[in-house]
């Protein structure tokens, strides 16, 4: 977890800084938002304090120690003020008082960005080691297009994780990349409604945390987590099955992949645009099958990779079905849990599982999810040591 001072300046992209705050908090960081007067014309300071779970600061936020100062969005004006060391508001005072890394995400009109004055200021900042993310190309608020858009909050969060996460601690998984999915996907019915499931993401988050503690370089595919993501892992939001499929396949080369997420098996064929108004008619929804991510990863697997799935089963023959799933999806391990029991599994703090491998089964008695995660990763390490 890092302490991050988040400067927000006055541009239309200030609304994206709300998402950025939420994601940084979710990634386990302590975020202190500092808004310029310009930013407050677009978004209220209260919004940021609520998202950062902070009460409004005292008179000296600029003297707070921070591991990292992020300014997003960064206007041409504040970029110039930072370049020249002005200290005429709380944010620029904070920037001068800060002696750690500075990461900025400029957002402005393309012509302002390209202006020699701005480019000279950018060069000054770069010379001083300031890291500048973007701006991205695309449609700009005024209807023009070109370089000027703030990069997406996810990209900033990923870079923050690299800067403050530093190197993973030493451990048996040091040097290994581990991809873990967690949570439950939500498939849109319309702009506000969805088909979802009860998965909280606790099991996947516990796996990510344990893997990180063992030194792995962890990426967490987060599908609507009800719990915060652990510190030191890269979080990629994957709210729907399609998002999860795309992001998982893009990282299909990871040394270890654990599919702990409850991925929707079906998605509405034709989600309604906007919010469907209520009327007296029944609403019939056709659902179509989604891609099986684990099976796709299994088919594309490379030698030496370890692939782990979960099998949410219930009742008699549950274990047999879990074993069949391991073979069908070409996974090395399948973690079987009995979802018919209310005290474990879905949305619970504890779990009790059977880890099924090609050579046998290992029962892990009821325990907190972090201990279950440790038992699963012991099996993963055993398989890795054979390759
Ligand atoms: N899974 C997946 N993609 C899907 C559905 C499931 O990758 N579209 C993964 C889950 O993350 C889990 C494993 O497949 O690791 C098994 O999930 P489970 O829901 O138990 O099984 P299903 O294959 O969906 O089969 P069923 O629902 O019929 O039991």
Tab-separated table of N, CA, C and O in Angstrom, residues 179-242:
chain	number	residue	atom	x	y	z
A	179	UNK	N	-1.490	-14.849	-13.128
A	179	UNK	CA	-2.734	-14.156	-13.486
A	179	UNK	C	-3.859	-14.818	-12.712
A	179	UNK	O	-3.995	-16.049	-12.753
A	180	UNK	N	-4.633	-14.027	-11.992
A	180	UNK	CA	-5.758	-14.628	-11.255
A	180	UNK	C	-7.018	-13.808	-11.516
A	180	UNK	O	-6.975	-12.576	-11.512
A	181	UNK	N	-8.102	-14.505	-11.810
A	181	UNK	CA	-9.381	-13.804	-11.979
A	181	UNK	C	-10.186	-13.973	-10.696
A	181	UNK	O	-10.089	-14.997	-10.030
A	182	UNK	N	-10.968	-12.950	-10.362
A	182	UNK	CA	-11.733	-13.010	-9.118
A	182	UNK	C	-13.050	-12.268	-9.276
A	182	UNK	O	-13.164	-11.353	-10.086
A	183	UNK	N	-14.033	-12.678	-8.477
A	183	UNK	CA	-15.317	-11.982	-8.492
A	183	UNK	C	-16.313	-12.680	-9.409
A	183	UNK	O	-16.113	-13.823	-9.819
A	184	UNK	N	-17.367	-11.974	-9.716
A	184	UNK	CA	-18.403	-12.530	-10.573
A	184	UNK	C	-18.739	-11.544	-11.672
A	184	UNK	O	-18.844	-10.341	-11.412
A	185	UNK	N	-18.853	-12.030	-12.887
A	185	UNK	CA	-19.151	-11.097	-13.983
A	185	UNK	C	-20.628	-10.690	-13.951
A	185	UNK	O	-21.472	-11.392	-13.390
A	186	UNK	N	-20.898	-9.544	-14.531
A	186	UNK	CA	-22.274	-9.029	-14.638
A	186	UNK	C	-22.556	-8.782	-16.105
A	186	UNK	O	-21.826	-8.028	-16.760
A	187	UNK	N	-23.630	-9.390	-16.575
A	187	UNK	CA	-23.956	-9.297	-18.000
A	187	UNK	C	-25.117	-8.327	-18.185
A	187	UNK	O	-26.217	-8.553	-17.660
A	188	UNK	N	-24.903	-7.236	-18.927
A	188	UNK	CA	-25.930	-6.195	-18.995
A	188	UNK	C	-27.220	-6.631	-19.685
A	188	UNK	O	-27.188	-7.236	-20.750
A	189	UNK	N	-28.342	-6.305	-19.011
A	189	UNK	CA	-29.667	-6.470	-19.621
A	189	UNK	C	-30.054	-5.172	-20.319
A	189	UNK	O	-30.691	-5.171	-21.355
A	190	UNK	N	-29.696	-4.068	-19.663
A	190	UNK	CA	-29.841	-2.738	-20.255
A	190	UNK	C	-28.791	-1.854	-19.584
A	190	UNK	O	-27.835	-2.382	-18.997
A	191	UNK	N	-28.948	-0.554	-19.655
A	191	UNK	CA	-27.879	0.314	-19.138
A	191	UNK	C	-27.699	0.222	-17.628
A	191	UNK	O	-26.640	0.572	-17.108
A	192	UNK	N	-28.718	-0.239	-16.902
A	192	UNK	CA	-28.608	-0.262	-15.446
A	192	UNK	C	-28.789	-1.651	-14.822
A	192	UNK	O	-28.436	-1.859	-13.668
A	193	UNK	N	-29.361	-2.578	-15.576
A	193	UNK	CA	-29.661	-3.899	-14.992
A	193	UNK	C	-28.691	-4.940	-15.548
A	193	UNK	O	-28.199	-4.800	-16.660
A	194	UNK	N	-28.487	-5.991	-14.757
A	194	UNK	CA	-27.575	-7.028	-15.223
A	194	UNK	C	-27.974	-8.390	-14.683
A	194	UNK	O	-28.748	-8.499	-13.736
A	195	UNK	N	-27.434	-9.433	-15.309
A	195	UNK	CA	-27.543	-10.789	-14.784
A	195	UNK	C	-26.202	-11.067	-14.101
A	195	UNK	O	-25.154	-10.914	-14.728
A	196	UNK	N	-26.237	-11.400	-12.813
A	196	UNK	CA	-24.981	-11.575	-12.092
A	196	UNK	C	-24.992	-12.805	-11.213
A	196	UNK	O	-25.880	-13.663	-11.327
A	197	UNK	N	-24.010	-12.909	-10.341
A	197	UNK	CA	-23.957	-14.024	-9.404
A	197	UNK	C	-23.403	-13.531	-8.069
A	197	UNK	O	-22.986	-12.387	-7.950
A	198	UNK	N	-23.378	-14.405	-7.081
A	198	UNK	CA	-23.086	-13.966	-5.710
A	198	UNK	C	-21.602	-13.954	-5.360
A	198	UNK	O	-21.238	-13.702	-4.224
A	199	UNK	N	-20.752	-14.227	-6.320
A	199	UNK	CA	-19.326	-14.294	-5.987
A	199	UNK	C	-18.806	-12.931	-5.519
A	199	UNK	O	-19.032	-11.916	-6.168
A	200	UNK	N	-18.105	-12.918	-4.389
A	200	UNK	CA	-17.585	-11.659	-3.830
A	200	UNK	C	-16.171	-11.368	-4.306
A	200	UNK	O	-15.692	-10.244	-4.221
A	201	UNK	N	-15.486	-12.402	-4.758
A	201	UNK	CA	-14.083	-12.247	-5.166
A	201	UNK	C	-13.095	-12.543	-4.052
A	201	UNK	O	-11.888	-12.445	-4.253
A	202	UNK	N	-13.596	-12.936	-2.858
A	202	UNK	CA	-12.688	-13.141	-1.717
A	202	UNK	C	-11.637	-14.221	-1.985
A	202	UNK	O	-10.484	-14.079	-1.615
A	203	UNK	N	-12.072	-15.314	-2.642
A	203	UNK	CA	-11.125	-16.418	-2.863
A	203	UNK	C	-10.010	-15.982	-3.823
A	203	UNK	O	-8.830	-16.208	-3.562
A	204	UNK	N	-10.404	-15.339	-4.918
A	204	UNK	CA	-9.403	-14.893	-5.891
A	204	UNK	C	-8.485	-13.834	-5.310
A	204	UNK	O	-7.274	-13.832	-5.561
A	205	UNK	N	-9.049	-12.944	-4.504
A	205	UNK	CA	-8.242	-11.895	-3.878
A	205	UNK	C	-7.247	-12.524	-2.886
A	205	UNK	O	-6.072	-12.135	-2.823
A	206	UNK	N	-7.702	-13.526	-2.143
A	206	UNK	CA	-6.800	-14.217	-1.211
A	206	UNK	C	-5.662	-14.890	-1.979
A	206	UNK	O	-4.499	-14.872	-1.543
A	207	UNK	N	-5.981	-15.444	-3.136
A	207	UNK	CA	-4.941	-16.081	-3.966
A	207	UNK	C	-3.938	-15.041	-4.460
A	207	UNK	O	-2.725	-15.272	-4.444
A	208	UNK	N	-4.458	-13.892	-4.891
A	208	UNK	CA	-3.579	-12.829	-5.391
A	208	UNK	C	-2.653	-12.356	-4.270
A	208	UNK	O	-1.447	-12.168	-4.467
A	209	UNK	N	-3.220	-12.205	-3.085
A	209	UNK	CA	-2.449	-11.711	-1.936
A	209	UNK	C	-1.360	-12.713	-1.538
A	209	UNK	O	-0.208	-12.356	-1.310
A	210	UNK	N	-1.749	-13.970	-1.480
A	210	UNK	CA	-0.792	-15.019	-1.088
A	210	UNK	C	0.309	-15.163	-2.141
A	210	UNK	O	1.483	-15.308	-1.809
A	211	UNK	N	-0.093	-15.090	-3.428
A	211	UNK	CA	0.903	-15.228	-4.500
A	211	UNK	C	1.888	-14.068	-4.456
A	211	UNK	O	3.094	-14.247	-4.636
A	212	UNK	N	1.370	-12.882	-4.194
A	212	UNK	CA	2.241	-11.709	-4.095
A	212	UNK	C	3.216	-11.866	-2.905
A	212	UNK	O	4.404	-11.575	-3.002
A	213	UNK	N	2.683	-12.358	-1.786
A	213	UNK	CA	3.535	-12.558	-0.602
A	213	UNK	C	4.626	-13.591	-0.890
A	213	UNK	O	5.682	-13.572	-0.262
A	214	UNK	N	4.347	-14.494	-1.845
A	214	UNK	CA	5.364	-15.503	-2.209
A	214	UNK	C	6.270	-15.008	-3.331
A	214	UNK	O	7.023	-15.779	-3.900
A	215	UNK	N	6.131	-13.735	-3.687
A	215	UNK	CA	7.078	-13.130	-4.626
A	215	UNK	C	6.637	-13.065	-6.070
A	215	UNK	O	7.382	-12.580	-6.917
A	216	UNK	N	5.413	-13.544	-6.384
A	216	UNK	CA	4.984	-13.539	-7.796
A	216	UNK	C	4.657	-12.126	-8.266
A	216	UNK	O	4.334	-11.243	-7.468
A	217	UNK	N	4.741	-11.970	-9.570
A	217	UNK	CA	4.326	-10.723	-10.216
A	217	UNK	C	2.852	-10.954	-10.590
A	217	UNK	O	2.547	-11.699	-11.515
A	218	UNK	N	1.945	-10.358	-9.829
A	218	UNK	CA	0.532	-10.759	-9.899
A	218	UNK	C	-0.331	-9.753	-10.657
A	218	UNK	O	-0.263	-8.550	-10.410
A	219	UNK	N	-1.141	-10.257	-11.570
A	219	UNK	CA	-2.177	-9.430	-12.202
A	219	UNK	C	-3.527	-10.012	-11.809
A	219	UNK	O	-3.756	-11.220	-11.943
A	220	UNK	N	-4.387	-9.138	-11.315
A	220	UNK	CA	-5.711	-9.577	-10.854
A	220	UNK	C	-6.771	-9.076	-11.831
A	220	UNK	O	-6.901	-7.870	-12.043
A	221	UNK	N	-7.491	-9.997	-12.440
A	221	UNK	CA	-8.619	-9.610	-13.287
A	221	UNK	C	-9.822	-9.513	-12.363
A	221	UNK	O	-10.277	-10.512	-11.810
A	222	UNK	N	-10.299	-8.289	-12.149
A	222	UNK	CA	-11.286	-8.037	-11.107
A	222	UNK	C	-12.684	-7.888	-11.702
A	222	UNK	O	-12.945	-6.929	-12.424
A	223	UNK	N	-13.552	-8.841	-11.389
A	223	UNK	CA	-14.934	-8.787	-11.864
A	223	UNK	C	-15.834	-8.404	-10.689
A	223	UNK	O	-16.249	-9.256	-9.917
A	224	UNK	N	-16.059	-7.115	-10.530
A	224	UNK	CA	-17.015	-6.605	-9.536
A	224	UNK	C	-16.721	-7.111	-8.117
A	224	UNK	O	-17.556	-7.732	-7.475
A	225	UNK	N	-15.536	-6.833	-7.659
A	225	UNK	CA	-15.128	-7.317	-6.337
A	225	UNK	C	-15.902	-6.615	-5.224
A	225	UNK	O	-16.101	-5.406	-5.274
A	226	UNK	N	-16.286	-7.388	-4.208
A	226	UNK	CA	-16.944	-6.799	-3.035
A	226	UNK	C	-15.918	-6.493	-1.954
A	226	UNK	O	-16.254	-5.955	-0.916
A	227	UNK	N	-14.678	-6.867	-2.202
A	227	UNK	CA	-13.602	-6.645	-1.219
A	227	UNK	C	-12.468	-5.902	-1.919
A	227	UNK	O	-12.341	-5.990	-3.138
A	228	UNK	N	-11.628	-5.161	-1.171
A	228	UNK	CA	-10.546	-4.433	-1.841
A	228	UNK	C	-9.488	-5.374	-2.398
A	228	UNK	O	-9.258	-6.447	-1.836
A	229	UNK	N	-8.877	-4.953	-3.493
A	229	UNK	CA	-7.781	-5.741	-4.062
A	229	UNK	C	-6.562	-5.566	-3.176
A	229	UNK	O	-6.399	-4.531	-2.540
A	230	UNK	N	-5.698	-6.582	-3.116
A	230	UNK	CA	-4.511	-6.435	-2.269
A	230	UNK	C	-3.515	-5.460	-2.861
A	230	UNK	O	-3.536	-5.203	-4.065
A	231	UNK	N	-2.641	-4.928	-2.020
A	231	UNK	CA	-1.604	-4.005	-2.493
A	231	UNK	C	-0.568	-4.775	-3.294
A	231	UNK	O	-0.391	-5.980	-3.105
A	232	UNK	N	0.073	-4.064	-4.193
A	232	UNK	CA	1.205	-4.651	-4.902
A	232	UNK	C	0.847	-5.540	-6.065
A	232	UNK	O	1.717	-6.191	-6.631
A	233	UNK	N	-0.440	-5.598	-6.409
A	233	UNK	CA	-0.809	-6.378	-7.589
A	233	UNK	C	-1.399	-5.425	-8.632
A	233	UNK	O	-1.948	-4.384	-8.288
A	234	UNK	N	-1.256	-5.793	-9.892
A	234	UNK	CA	-1.833	-4.972	-10.958
A	234	UNK	C	-3.287	-5.387	-11.125
A	234	UNK	O	-3.579	-6.576	-11.298
A	235	UNK	N	-4.182	-4.415	-11.034
A	235	UNK	CA	-5.617	-4.739	-11.119
A	235	UNK	C	-6.157	-4.298	-12.469
A	235	UNK	O	-5.951	-3.161	-12.890
A	236	UNK	N	-6.817	-5.212	-13.159
A	236	UNK	CA	-7.465	-4.879	-14.426
A	236	UNK	C	-8.952	-5.172	-14.244
A	236	UNK	O	-9.324	-6.298	-13.888
A	237	UNK	N	-9.776	-4.163	-14.442
A	237	UNK	CA	-11.218	-4.353	-14.224
A	237	UNK	C	-11.818	-5.131	-15.395
A	237	UNK	O	-11.642	-4.754	-16.560
A	238	UNK	N	-12.524	-6.206	-15.077
A	238	UNK	CA	-13.169	-7.019	-16.117
A	238	UNK	C	-14.612	-7.290	-15.697
A	238	UNK	O	-14.931	-8.372	-15.227
A	239	UNK	N	-15.483	-6.291	-15.842
A	239	UNK	CA	-16.841	-6.448	-15.308
A	239	UNK	C	-17.703	-7.513	-16.007
A	239	UNK	O	-18.553	-8.120	-15.375
A	240	UNK	N	-17.479	-7.750	-17.299
A	240	UNK	CA	-18.327	-8.724	-18.001
A	240	UNK	C	-17.499	-9.924	-18.453
A	240	UNK	O	-16.273	-9.877	-18.485
A	241	UNK	N	-18.209	-10.989	-18.860
A	241	UNK	CA	-17.519	-12.201	-19.338
A	241	UNK	C	-16.667	-11.868	-20.556
A	241	UNK	O	-15.546	-12.373	-20.698
A	242	UNK	N	-17.179	-10.993	-21.428
A	242	UNK	CA	-16.414	-10.632	-22.630
A	242	UNK	C	-15.134	-9.884	-22.249
A	242	UNK	O	-14.065	-10.138	-22.820
